[in-house]
Amino acid sequence: MLGRLSWAAIPFDEPLPLISMAVVMLAILGVLAIVTIKGWLPYLWREWITSVDHKRIGVMYMLLGLVMLLRGFSDAIMMRTQQAIAVGGAQGYLPPDHYDQIFSAHGTIMIFFVAMPLVIGLMNFVVPLQLGVRDVAFPVLNSVSFWLTASGALLINASLVIGNFARTGWMGYPPLSELAFSPDVGVDYYLWSLQISGIGTLLSGVNFVTTILKLRAPGMTYFRMPVFCWTALASSLLIVAAFPILTATLMMLLLDRYVGMHFFTNDAGGNQMMYVNLFWAWGHPEVYILILPAFGVFSEVVATFSGKALFSYRSMVLATLGICVLSFTVWLHHFFTMGAGADVNAFFGIMSSIIAVPTGVKVFNWLFTMFRGRIVYRTPMLFAIGFLVTFVIGGMTGVLLAVPPVDFVLHNSAFLVAHFHNVIIGGVVFGAFAGYNYWFPKVFGFTLDERWGKAGFWCWLVGFYLAFMPLYVLGLHGMTRRLQHISDPSWQPWLLVAEAGAIVIMCGIFCQVAQLYVSIRTRERRRDLTGDPWNGRTLEWATTSPPPAYNFAVLPQVETIDAYWEMKRRGLTPTQPIYETLEMPRGSPIGVVTAFFASVTGFALIWHIWWMAILGLLGAAVALLVFGWSDDRERELTAAEVAQLERARRGLRQPA
């Protein structure tokens, strides 16, 4: 009846998962109690859960990413503590089996459920506003995309309590992930959570490609788009091209596990290295899927807080497109040691070095933008400057690893761990935090507290260098990755420094939580009544903070890049606008309903509960059919209603 599910799936003999489960359940029950007592549930259902407004979906993506950051960081500090104390005769506090699950969950969560939601959340909120349009091309599909991502995150967190997670690392390499070596449900949790969330991500990519190519304000040609829109387009094109590779690869592994096929086994014609090849054919473009939108954030932040137009806009766009294309020519540097041959290794080594050139163009453009600018050192700008220094270091170590003979020495060492985190934290995470601080007043109508924001930045910056610079040294000394126990006592001082760095980063997270709390408490004196708190350059600052559901009552006319800056420079004052009737998409529960059935189906497939899987698939199909036949998808705002809303928003008196 319940397949492989039994009471033995709950780890009653392991205190850490049970304590974690209790804390999470208490937090969830506390939130539900507050929502119920305050009577907020109808509002949340109507305005958030079933919303198809790109701005609210963007906020929910960001919230998901930040919550999962807490989960992923808790795994990180547990691993770092284990390595710092499990040296020589000491065994630490994490048994090998549990440690393996933690490091697998950490990588999976941080890539798929922290970095991706943060990046897509920023794209969701900002891109339509910067394009001067009212929403994305497919608003309901946008909601489905988010809730499928949340469904994947739910399944991963369920593995903490019911069953276990994969012990394969976040890449899930066979043969370790094959049924012979991982007969339990851990790998199945990994595979189905990524399949479900991957579908959501692919749908987001299609949505943004369509939005940017087909929906732009009047007069906004491609070379008048803000750089963030260009980076979002490049990232979305990579999603559309790369995520089907991951979906097909994971499906082949699922077929190996569920029906005994031999795509990646050593017998019956299978090839384990084909999995590695396909995984990284997705995996290296994925790095640029994450970093390109962060580059766009820094381009907006540096230009705004330097009081200057971005240096060499066209070269920045061409560099973005160059990275987009070249990102598909470098994946094999992830397995130089597999024996592909000198010619193949040389080609991919050269291409891995060449892709650093357009990135270098971007770095110099940011520096030249700041040169002789009137720099204002607000929190977003601090993250941008910290990124410039940190990311360049990570990029140089990447170029070093692009040399095959060097990679033969450093492959699978802690040096590689340091390089990867150098790029992801110094680039993607700093970019997400810069964007979070930069656009927060546009989202909620009040600014964030600067003192706590700057404290959080310095903790992140100092903590990063303390946590990961020692790993470069340890990698050169021969320390490999994924060690649950450290046999060489001479490594312990470096590991203790890395542990201290993780604690400093934790202080940075606490500062950011405090920043949000203090900012909300003092929001009345932080109100952004202008819609333009930073003296911005792009169209999102031309509307009020927060923007209305329709973004712009009258679509702006674009005549140049930095359209809003040009409007201010020319002293254009808004004339009495002529409002038109607007058709706005209605909220729809199809996103959360589809995600519910996806979660049920995924859970049932993990535990081989076939009747539940069939019901889940049928439920999803029926829900989609009902929505597909519905024709009540839009609501109409008359010109008079738009005029009334605009007067109320802008504080204008109604005519007598």
Coordinates of C-alpha atoms in Angstrom, one line a residue, residues 126-323:
V126 CA 13.1 44.1 -12.4
V127 CA 13.0 43.0 -16.1
P128 CA 9.4 44.0 -17.0
L129 CA 9.9 47.4 -15.1
Q130 CA 13.1 48.1 -16.9
L131 CA 11.5 47.2 -20.2
G132 CA 8.7 49.6 -19.5
V133 CA 6.0 46.9 -19.8
R134 CA 3.2 45.7 -17.6
D135 CA 4.1 42.1 -17.0
V136 CA 6.0 39.1 -18.4
A137 CA 4.7 37.4 -21.6
F138 CA 3.1 34.5 -19.7
P139 CA 2.0 35.6 -16.2
V140 CA 0.3 32.3 -15.2
L141 CA 3.2 30.2 -16.5
N142 CA 5.4 32.4 -14.3
S143 CA 3.3 31.4 -11.2
V144 CA 3.6 27.7 -12.2
S145 CA 7.4 28.1 -12.6
F146 CA 7.7 29.4 -9.1
W147 CA 5.6 26.9 -7.4
L148 CA 7.3 24.0 -9.1
T149 CA 10.6 25.3 -7.8
A150 CA 9.1 25.5 -4.3
S151 CA 7.8 21.9 -4.8
G152 CA 11.4 20.7 -5.5
A153 CA 12.6 22.5 -2.4
L154 CA 9.9 20.9 -0.3
L155 CA 11.0 17.4 -1.4
I156 CA 14.6 18.1 -0.5
N157 CA 13.6 19.3 3.0
A158 CA 11.3 16.2 3.4
S159 CA 14.4 14.0 3.0
L160 CA 15.7 15.5 6.3
V161 CA 12.9 13.8 8.2
I162 CA 11.5 10.9 6.0
G163 CA 14.2 8.7 4.7
N164 CA 17.5 10.2 3.8
F165 CA 19.2 12.3 1.1
A166 CA 21.8 11.2 -1.5
R167 CA 25.4 10.5 -0.4
T168 CA 26.8 11.1 -3.9
G169 CA 27.7 14.8 -3.8
W170 CA 25.6 17.4 -5.5
M171 CA 26.6 16.1 -9.0
G172 CA 25.2 12.6 -8.4
Y173 CA 27.9 10.7 -10.3
P174 CA 27.3 7.1 -11.3
P175 CA 28.2 4.4 -10.3
L176 CA 27.7 5.7 -6.8
S177 CA 24.2 7.0 -7.7
E178 CA 23.2 3.7 -9.4
L179 CA 20.9 1.3 -7.6
A180 CA 23.7 -1.2 -6.8
F181 CA 25.6 1.4 -4.6
S182 CA 22.7 3.6 -3.4
P183 CA 19.7 1.2 -3.0
D184 CA 17.8 3.6 -0.6
V185 CA 15.7 6.6 -1.5
G186 CA 18.4 9.3 -1.1
V187 CA 19.3 9.5 -4.8
D188 CA 15.6 9.4 -5.7
Y189 CA 14.9 12.4 -3.6
Y190 CA 17.8 14.2 -5.4
L191 CA 16.6 13.2 -8.9
W192 CA 12.9 14.0 -8.5
S193 CA 13.4 17.3 -6.7
L194 CA 15.7 18.4 -9.5
Q195 CA 13.4 17.2 -12.2
I196 CA 10.4 19.1 -10.8
S197 CA 12.3 22.3 -10.1
G198 CA 14.2 22.0 -13.4
I199 CA 10.9 22.0 -15.3
G200 CA 9.9 25.2 -13.5
T201 CA 13.3 26.8 -14.3
L202 CA 13.0 25.9 -18.0
L203 CA 9.5 27.5 -18.1
S204 CA 11.0 30.6 -16.6
G205 CA 13.7 30.7 -19.3
V206 CA 11.1 30.4 -22.1
N207 CA 9.0 33.2 -20.4
F208 CA 11.9 35.7 -20.1
V209 CA 13.2 35.0 -23.6
T210 CA 9.7 35.8 -25.0
T211 CA 9.2 38.8 -22.7
I212 CA 12.5 40.5 -23.6
L213 CA 12.4 39.7 -27.3
K214 CA 8.7 40.6 -27.8
L215 CA 7.6 43.0 -25.1
R216 CA 9.4 46.3 -24.8
A217 CA 8.3 49.9 -24.3
P218 CA 7.7 52.0 -27.5
G219 CA 11.1 53.1 -28.8
M220 CA 13.1 50.6 -26.8
T221 CA 15.3 48.9 -29.4
Y222 CA 17.7 46.1 -28.3
F223 CA 20.6 48.6 -27.9
R224 CA 18.5 50.8 -25.7
M225 CA 17.8 48.0 -23.2
P226 CA 19.4 48.3 -19.8
V227 CA 22.4 45.9 -19.3
F228 CA 20.5 43.9 -16.7
C229 CA 17.9 43.0 -19.3
W230 CA 20.7 41.9 -21.7
T231 CA 22.2 39.7 -19.0
A232 CA 18.7 38.3 -18.1
L233 CA 18.2 37.5 -21.8
A234 CA 21.6 35.8 -22.1
S235 CA 20.9 33.8 -18.9
S236 CA 17.4 32.8 -20.1
L237 CA 18.8 31.7 -23.5
L238 CA 21.3 29.5 -21.6
I239 CA 18.4 28.1 -19.5
V240 CA 16.5 27.1 -22.6
A241 CA 19.5 25.5 -24.2
A242 CA 21.1 23.8 -21.2
F243 CA 18.3 22.6 -18.8
P244 CA 16.9 20.1 -21.3
I245 CA 20.3 18.4 -21.2
L246 CA 20.1 18.1 -17.4
T247 CA 16.5 16.9 -17.6
A248 CA 17.4 14.2 -20.1
T249 CA 20.5 13.1 -18.1
L250 CA 18.6 12.7 -14.9
M251 CA 15.8 10.9 -16.6
M252 CA 18.3 8.4 -18.0
L253 CA 19.7 7.8 -14.5
L254 CA 16.1 7.4 -13.2
L255 CA 15.5 4.8 -15.9
D256 CA 18.7 3.0 -14.8
R257 CA 17.4 3.0 -11.2
Y258 CA 13.7 2.2 -11.8
V259 CA 13.5 -0.2 -14.8
G260 CA 17.0 -1.6 -14.9
M261 CA 18.4 0.2 -18.0
H262 CA 22.1 0.6 -18.5
F263 CA 22.8 4.1 -19.6
F264 CA 25.5 4.7 -17.1
T265 CA 26.5 1.3 -15.8
N266 CA 29.7 -0.5 -16.7
D267 CA 27.8 -3.5 -18.3
A268 CA 25.3 -3.8 -21.2
G269 CA 26.9 -1.0 -23.2
G270 CA 26.6 1.8 -20.5
N271 CA 29.2 4.4 -19.9
Q272 CA 29.6 6.2 -16.6
M273 CA 31.7 9.0 -18.1
M274 CA 28.8 9.9 -20.4
Y275 CA 26.9 11.0 -17.3
V276 CA 29.8 13.3 -16.4
N277 CA 30.0 14.6 -19.9
L278 CA 26.2 15.4 -20.1
F279 CA 26.1 16.8 -16.6
W280 CA 28.8 19.3 -17.2
A281 CA 27.4 20.2 -20.7
W282 CA 24.6 21.6 -18.5
G283 CA 26.8 22.4 -15.5
H284 CA 29.2 24.9 -16.9
P285 CA 26.6 27.0 -18.7
E286 CA 24.7 26.9 -15.4
V287 CA 27.6 28.8 -13.8
Y288 CA 27.0 31.6 -16.3
I289 CA 23.2 31.3 -15.9
L290 CA 23.9 32.4 -12.3
I291 CA 26.7 34.9 -12.8
L292 CA 25.4 36.8 -15.9
P293 CA 22.4 38.4 -14.0
A294 CA 24.7 39.3 -11.2
F295 CA 26.9 41.1 -13.7
G296 CA 23.8 42.9 -14.8
V297 CA 23.1 43.9 -11.2
F298 CA 26.6 45.3 -10.8
S299 CA 26.3 47.2 -14.0
E300 CA 23.2 49.0 -12.7
V301 CA 24.6 49.6 -9.3
V302 CA 28.0 50.9 -10.4
A303 CA 26.5 53.3 -12.9
T304 CA 23.9 54.6 -10.4
F305 CA 26.3 55.1 -7.5
S306 CA 29.0 56.6 -9.7
G307 CA 26.6 59.1 -11.1
K308 CA 27.8 58.2 -14.6
A309 CA 26.6 56.3 -17.6
L310 CA 28.0 52.8 -17.8
F311 CA 31.4 52.9 -19.7
S312 CA 31.2 51.4 -23.2
Y313 CA 27.7 50.1 -23.1
R314 CA 28.0 48.3 -26.5
S315 CA 31.2 46.4 -25.5
M316 CA 29.4 45.4 -22.3
V317 CA 26.5 43.9 -24.3
L318 CA 28.8 42.2 -26.8
A319 CA 30.8 40.7 -23.8
T320 CA 27.6 39.4 -22.4
L321 CA 26.7 37.7 -25.6
G322 CA 30.2 36.4 -26.1
I323 CA 30.1 34.7 -22.6

